[in-house]
CSV table of C-alpha atoms and ligand atoms in Angstrom, one decimal:
chain,number,residue,atom,x,y,z
A,10,MET,CA,-194.6,109.3,46.1
A,11,LYS,CA,-198.2,109.6,44.1
A,12,THR,CA,-200.3,113.1,45.2
A,13,PRO,CA,-202.9,111.9,47.7
A,14,SER,CA,-206.2,111.2,46.0
A,15,LEU,CA,-209.0,114.2,46.3
A,16,SER,CA,-211.8,112.8,44.1
A,17,HIS,CA,-213.7,112.7,47.4
A,18,LEU,CA,-213.5,116.4,47.0
A,19,ARG,CA,-216.2,118.0,44.6
A,20,PRO,CA,-216.4,121.5,43.0
A,21,SER,CA,-219.4,123.0,45.7
A,22,ASP,CA,-216.6,121.4,48.3
A,23,TYR,CA,-213.8,123.8,47.5
A,24,MET,CA,-216.2,126.8,47.4
A,25,ASN,CA,-215.2,126.5,51.8
A,26,VAL,CA,-212.3,124.7,51.2
A,27,TYR,CA,-209.0,126.0,49.8
A,28,GLU,CA,-208.2,123.8,46.6
A,29,PRO,CA,-204.6,121.8,46.5
A,30,SER,CA,-203.0,125.2,44.5
A,31,GLU,CA,-198.9,124.7,43.1
A,32,ASP,CA,-198.3,127.1,46.3
A,33,THR,CA,-199.4,123.3,48.3
A,34,PHE,CA,-197.5,121.4,45.4
A,35,LEU,CA,-194.1,123.3,45.9
A,36,LEU,CA,-195.1,121.7,50.0
A,37,LEU,CA,-195.2,118.4,48.3
A,38,ASP,CA,-191.8,119.0,46.7
A,39,ALA,CA,-190.2,120.4,49.0
A,40,LEU,CA,-191.1,117.4,52.0
A,41,GLU,CA,-190.9,114.6,49.9
A,42,ALA,CA,-186.7,116.3,48.5
A,43,GLU,CA,-186.3,116.1,52.5
A,44,ALA,CA,-187.6,112.8,53.9
A,45,ASP,CA,-185.3,111.7,50.4
A,46,ALA,CA,-182.6,113.3,51.9
A,47,GLY,CA,-183.3,110.9,56.0
A,48,LEU,CA,-183.9,114.4,57.3
A,49,LEU,CA,-187.7,113.3,58.2
A,50,LYS,CA,-187.0,110.2,59.2
A,51,ASP,CA,-187.0,110.9,63.2
A,52,ALA,CA,-189.7,112.7,62.9
A,53,THR,CA,-192.6,110.8,64.9
A,54,VAL,CA,-194.9,113.9,65.7
A,55,CYS,CA,-196.5,115.8,62.3
A,56,LEU,CA,-198.8,118.9,63.4
A,57,GLU,CA,-199.6,120.6,59.9
A,58,VAL,CA,-201.2,123.9,60.8
A,59,GLY,CA,-204.4,125.5,58.1
A,60,SER,CA,-204.8,121.9,56.6
A,61,GLY,CA,-207.2,122.7,54.2
A,62,SER,CA,-207.8,119.9,52.2
A,63,GLY,CA,-205.8,117.9,54.0
A,64,CYS,CA,-203.9,116.8,50.4
A,65,VAL,CA,-199.8,117.5,52.8
A,66,SER,CA,-200.7,116.2,55.7
A,67,ALA,CA,-202.2,112.4,53.5
A,68,PHE,CA,-198.3,112.8,51.8
A,69,VAL,CA,-197.0,113.1,54.6
A,70,GLY,CA,-198.5,110.0,56.5
A,71,MET,CA,-197.8,108.3,52.5
A,72,LEU,CA,-193.9,109.8,53.1
A,73,LEU,CA,-193.9,109.4,57.1
A,74,LYS,CA,-195.8,105.7,57.9
A,75,THR,CA,-194.8,105.7,61.5
A,76,CYS,CA,-195.5,109.5,62.2
A,77,VAL,CA,-199.0,111.2,63.7
A,78,LEU,CA,-200.6,113.4,62.0
A,79,LEU,CA,-202.1,116.0,63.9
A,80,ALA,CA,-203.6,118.9,62.0
A,81,THR,CA,-205.6,121.7,62.3
A,82,ASP,CA,-207.4,124.7,60.4
A,83,ILE,CA,-210.3,127.7,61.6
A,84,ASN,CA,-212.6,127.4,59.7
A,85,PRO,CA,-214.5,123.9,60.6
A,86,HIS,CA,-215.7,123.0,56.5
A,87,ALA,CA,-210.9,122.0,56.4
A,88,THR,CA,-211.3,120.2,59.5
A,89,SER,CA,-213.6,117.9,58.0
A,90,ALA,CA,-212.2,117.9,54.4
A,91,SER,CA,-208.9,116.9,56.5
A,92,LEU,CA,-210.2,113.9,58.2
A,93,GLN,CA,-212.1,112.4,55.4
A,94,THR,CA,-209.2,113.4,52.7
A,95,GLY,CA,-206.9,110.9,55.6
A,96,ILE,CA,-209.7,108.3,55.7
A,97,LYS,CA,-210.1,108.6,51.3
A,98,ASN,CA,-206.1,108.1,51.8
A,99,ASN,CA,-206.0,104.9,54.4
A,100,VAL,CA,-203.6,107.6,56.7
A,101,HIS,CA,-204.9,108.3,59.9
A,102,ILE,CA,-205.2,112.3,60.6
A,103,ASP,CA,-206.3,113.5,63.7
A,104,PRO,CA,-207.7,116.8,62.3
A,105,VAL,CA,-208.9,119.6,65.0
A,106,LEU,CA,-210.8,123.1,64.5
A,107,SER,CA,-207.9,125.8,66.0
A,108,HIS,CA,-206.9,129.1,66.1
A,109,PHE,CA,-202.8,127.3,65.7
A,110,ALA,CA,-202.1,125.1,67.6
A,111,SER,CA,-204.1,126.7,71.0
A,112,ALA,CA,-205.9,123.5,71.2
A,113,PHE,CA,-203.5,121.8,73.0
A,114,GLY,CA,-202.9,124.2,74.8
A,115,SER,CA,-199.1,123.8,76.7
A,116,ARG,CA,-199.0,119.2,75.6
A,117,LEU,CA,-197.9,119.8,72.8
A,118,ALA,CA,-194.7,122.1,73.6
A,119,GLY,CA,-191.5,121.1,73.0
A,120,ASN,CA,-192.5,117.6,71.2
A,121,VAL,CA,-193.5,118.3,67.8
A,122,ASP,CA,-190.8,116.3,65.0
A,123,LEU,CA,-192.8,118.4,62.0
A,124,LEU,CA,-194.1,121.4,61.7
A,125,ILE,CA,-195.5,122.8,59.0
A,126,PHE,CA,-197.3,125.8,58.0
A,127,ASN,CA,-199.1,127.3,54.9
A,128,PRO,CA,-200.4,130.3,55.8
A,129,PRO,CA,-202.5,132.4,53.9
A,130,TYR,CA,-199.9,134.3,52.4
A,131,VAL,CA,-202.0,137.3,49.8
A,132,VAL,CA,-201.4,140.8,50.2
A,133,THR,CA,-204.9,141.8,51.6
A,134,PRO,CA,-206.5,144.9,53.0
A,135,SER,CA,-206.1,144.6,56.8
A,136,ASP,CA,-209.9,143.9,57.9
A,137,GLU,CA,-210.0,140.7,55.6
A,138,VAL,CA,-207.9,139.6,57.9
A,139,GLY,CA,-209.2,137.2,60.2
A,140,SER,CA,-212.9,135.1,59.4
A,141,ASN,CA,-213.3,131.3,60.0
A,142,GLY,CA,-214.3,130.8,55.8
A,143,ILE,CA,-212.5,130.0,52.7
A,144,GLU,CA,-211.3,133.9,53.3
A,145,ALA,CA,-208.7,132.6,55.7
A,146,ALA,CA,-206.9,130.8,53.1
A,147,TRP,CA,-205.8,133.8,51.2
A,148,ALA,CA,-206.1,137.2,53.2
A,149,GLY,CA,-202.5,137.8,54.6
A,150,GLY,CA,-203.2,142.1,55.2
A,151,VAL,CA,-200.3,143.8,55.7
A,152,ASP,CA,-197.3,142.0,53.2
A,153,GLY,CA,-199.4,138.8,53.4
A,154,MET,CA,-197.8,138.3,57.3
A,155,GLU,CA,-200.6,139.6,59.4
A,156,VAL,CA,-201.7,135.9,60.7
A,157,THR,CA,-197.7,134.8,59.7
A,158,SER,CA,-196.7,137.0,62.4
A,159,LYS,CA,-198.8,135.5,64.5
A,160,PHE,CA,-198.5,132.1,64.4
A,161,LEU,CA,-193.9,133.1,64.7
A,162,PRO,CA,-193.5,133.3,68.3
A,163,LEU,CA,-195.5,130.1,68.7
A,164,VAL,CA,-192.7,127.9,66.8
A,165,ASN,CA,-189.6,127.7,68.9
A,166,ASP,CA,-192.1,126.6,71.8
A,167,LEU,CA,-194.0,123.4,70.0
A,168,LEU,CA,-190.7,121.8,67.9
A,169,SER,CA,-188.9,119.7,69.5
A,170,ALA,CA,-185.3,119.0,69.5
A,171,ASN,CA,-184.8,117.4,66.7
A,172,GLY,CA,-188.3,119.3,65.5
A,173,LEU,CA,-188.2,121.2,61.6
A,174,PHE,CA,-190.3,123.9,60.5
A,175,TYR,CA,-191.7,124.9,57.3
A,176,LEU,CA,-192.5,127.6,55.8
A,177,VAL,CA,-194.6,128.5,52.3
A,178,THR,CA,-194.1,132.0,52.0
A,179,VAL,CA,-194.1,134.4,48.8
A,180,ARG,CA,-191.4,137.5,47.8
A,181,GLU,CA,-194.2,139.9,49.4
A,182,ASN,CA,-193.5,138.7,52.2
A,183,LYS,CA,-189.9,138.7,52.3
A,184,PRO,CA,-188.7,135.7,53.2
A,185,LEU,CA,-185.3,136.8,54.4
A,186,GLU,CA,-186.2,139.5,57.1
A,187,ILE,CA,-188.7,136.0,58.6
A,188,MET,CA,-185.9,134.1,58.6
A,189,ARG,CA,-183.1,136.5,59.9
A,190,GLU,CA,-185.5,137.2,62.8
A,191,MET,CA,-186.1,134.0,63.8
A,192,ARG,CA,-182.5,133.5,64.0
A,193,ASP,CA,-182.1,137.2,66.3
A,194,THR,CA,-185.2,135.7,68.3
A,195,TYR,CA,-185.2,132.8,68.7
A,196,GLY,CA,-181.4,131.4,67.6
A,197,LEU,CA,-183.6,129.6,64.8
A,198,PHE,CA,-181.3,128.9,61.8
A,199,ALA,CA,-183.5,129.2,58.6
A,200,LYS,CA,-182.7,128.2,55.1
A,201,VAL,CA,-185.2,128.4,51.6
A,202,VAL,CA,-185.4,124.7,50.2
A,203,LEU,CA,-186.9,125.4,47.3
A,204,THR,CA,-188.8,128.0,45.4
A,205,ARG,CA,-190.9,127.8,42.6
A,206,ARG,CA,-192.2,131.2,39.7
A,207,ALA,CA,-196.1,130.4,39.6
A,208,GLY,CA,-198.1,133.3,37.2
A,209,ILE,CA,-197.2,136.1,40.3
A,210,GLU,CA,-196.5,134.2,42.5
A,211,GLY,CA,-192.1,133.8,44.4
A,212,LEU,CA,-193.1,130.9,46.4
A,213,ALA,CA,-190.3,130.1,48.8
A,214,ILE,CA,-190.7,126.9,51.2
A,215,VAL,CA,-187.9,128.2,54.3
A,216,ARG,CA,-187.4,125.2,56.8
A,217,PHE,CA,-186.2,125.8,60.6
A,218,SER,CA,-184.6,124.1,62.2
A,219,ARG,CA,-182.5,125.3,66.0
A,220,THR,CA,-179.4,123.5,64.7
A,221,GLU,CA,-177.5,124.1,61.0
A,222,ILE,CA,-178.5,121.6,58.5
B,2,SAM,C1,-203.1,128.3,51.6
B,2,SAM,S1,-203.9,127.5,53.3
B,2,SAM,C2,-203.2,126.5,52.6
B,2,SAM,C3,-204.4,124.5,52.9
B,2,SAM,C4,-203.5,123.4,52.8
B,2,SAM,N1,-202.3,123.2,53.7
B,2,SAM,C5,-202.2,123.3,51.4
B,2,SAM,O1,-201.5,123.4,51.3
B,2,SAM,O2,-203.1,123.2,50.8
B,2,SAM,C6,-204.6,128.3,54.7
B,2,SAM,C7,-205.0,127.6,55.5
B,2,SAM,O3,-204.9,128.4,56.7
B,2,SAM,C8,-205.8,127.9,57.6
B,2,SAM,N2,-206.1,129.5,58.9
B,2,SAM,C9,-205.5,130.5,58.1
B,2,SAM,N3,-205.6,131.3,59.6
B,2,SAM,C10,-205.5,129.6,60.4
B,2,SAM,C11,-205.1,130.2,61.8
B,2,SAM,N4,-204.8,131.4,62.5
B,2,SAM,N5,-205.6,128.8,62.3
B,2,SAM,C12,-205.4,127.9,61.7
B,2,SAM,N6,-205.7,127.2,60.4
B,2,SAM,C13,-205.8,128.5,59.7
B,2,SAM,C14,-207.0,128.3,56.6
B,2,SAM,O4,-208.5,128.9,57.1
B,2,SAM,C15,-206.6,127.9,55.2
B,2,SAM,O5,-207.0,125.7,55.2
C-alpha cells in the first residue's frame, strides 16, 4: 500500500506538526501486515490518538475502506493538518482537538475496534511534558512514559469486544513492563508485532487485545 500523499504540507507546517518519521512508518508497516493477516477486516470504528499530520489515519482509511476514522490531537495545527491530509488522499477523517479521547466523553466506550497511539515517547525532563505545541509530539518525561501512562488506563474502556490497540514504544519505555501491567490490571493480551532499529531508537509496535491472538 502506498504511503499517503503529504505534498500539501510544507516545511513550515512541520515547525508545528510532527513530521512522519521512522516510528510512523514502522506503525504503517505493522498495520498493513495486520490487515493482510485479516486481523482488521471487521473494524468499523478507528480512533487514532495524537494523529499529527494525519498520515496514519489516512493510511488506515486507504487500507480499510468502510471504517469510520476518528482522530484526536492536543495540537490545533495537527488537527488541521490531519483534516487536510484526509482531503488530499480522498479519505474522510474526523479530527478533533482533544486530550486523548476526552472530547467524546463516554460515547466511545466499548466501541473502538481499532485504537492507535504513537505517543510522545522520548525521555525528557518532566517540565517539558504537557504543552500543546510541537514539543507534545515527543516530550515523554520520565522513561518517556509520562503521557502514555495516563492514556493506558483508558484503553480497556474504549476497546470493543474484538478491539485492537496498537502502541508505538521505544526501549526506554520498558515495553515488557507495559505489557505485563496491561495484562495484570485489565486482562489485555499483548504482543510485539514489529520491531526496528532507527538510529538510537529501538522501536516496537505492541498490539493489545482481549483474546490471545
Ligand atoms: C509522535 S507524534 C505522532 C504523530 C502521528 N500519529 C505519526 O505517527 O506521525 C505524537 C502526537 O501526539 C500528540 N499528543 C501528545 N499528547 C497528546 C494528548 N494528550 N492527547 C492527544 N494528542 C496528544 C502530539 O501533538 C503529536 O501530534
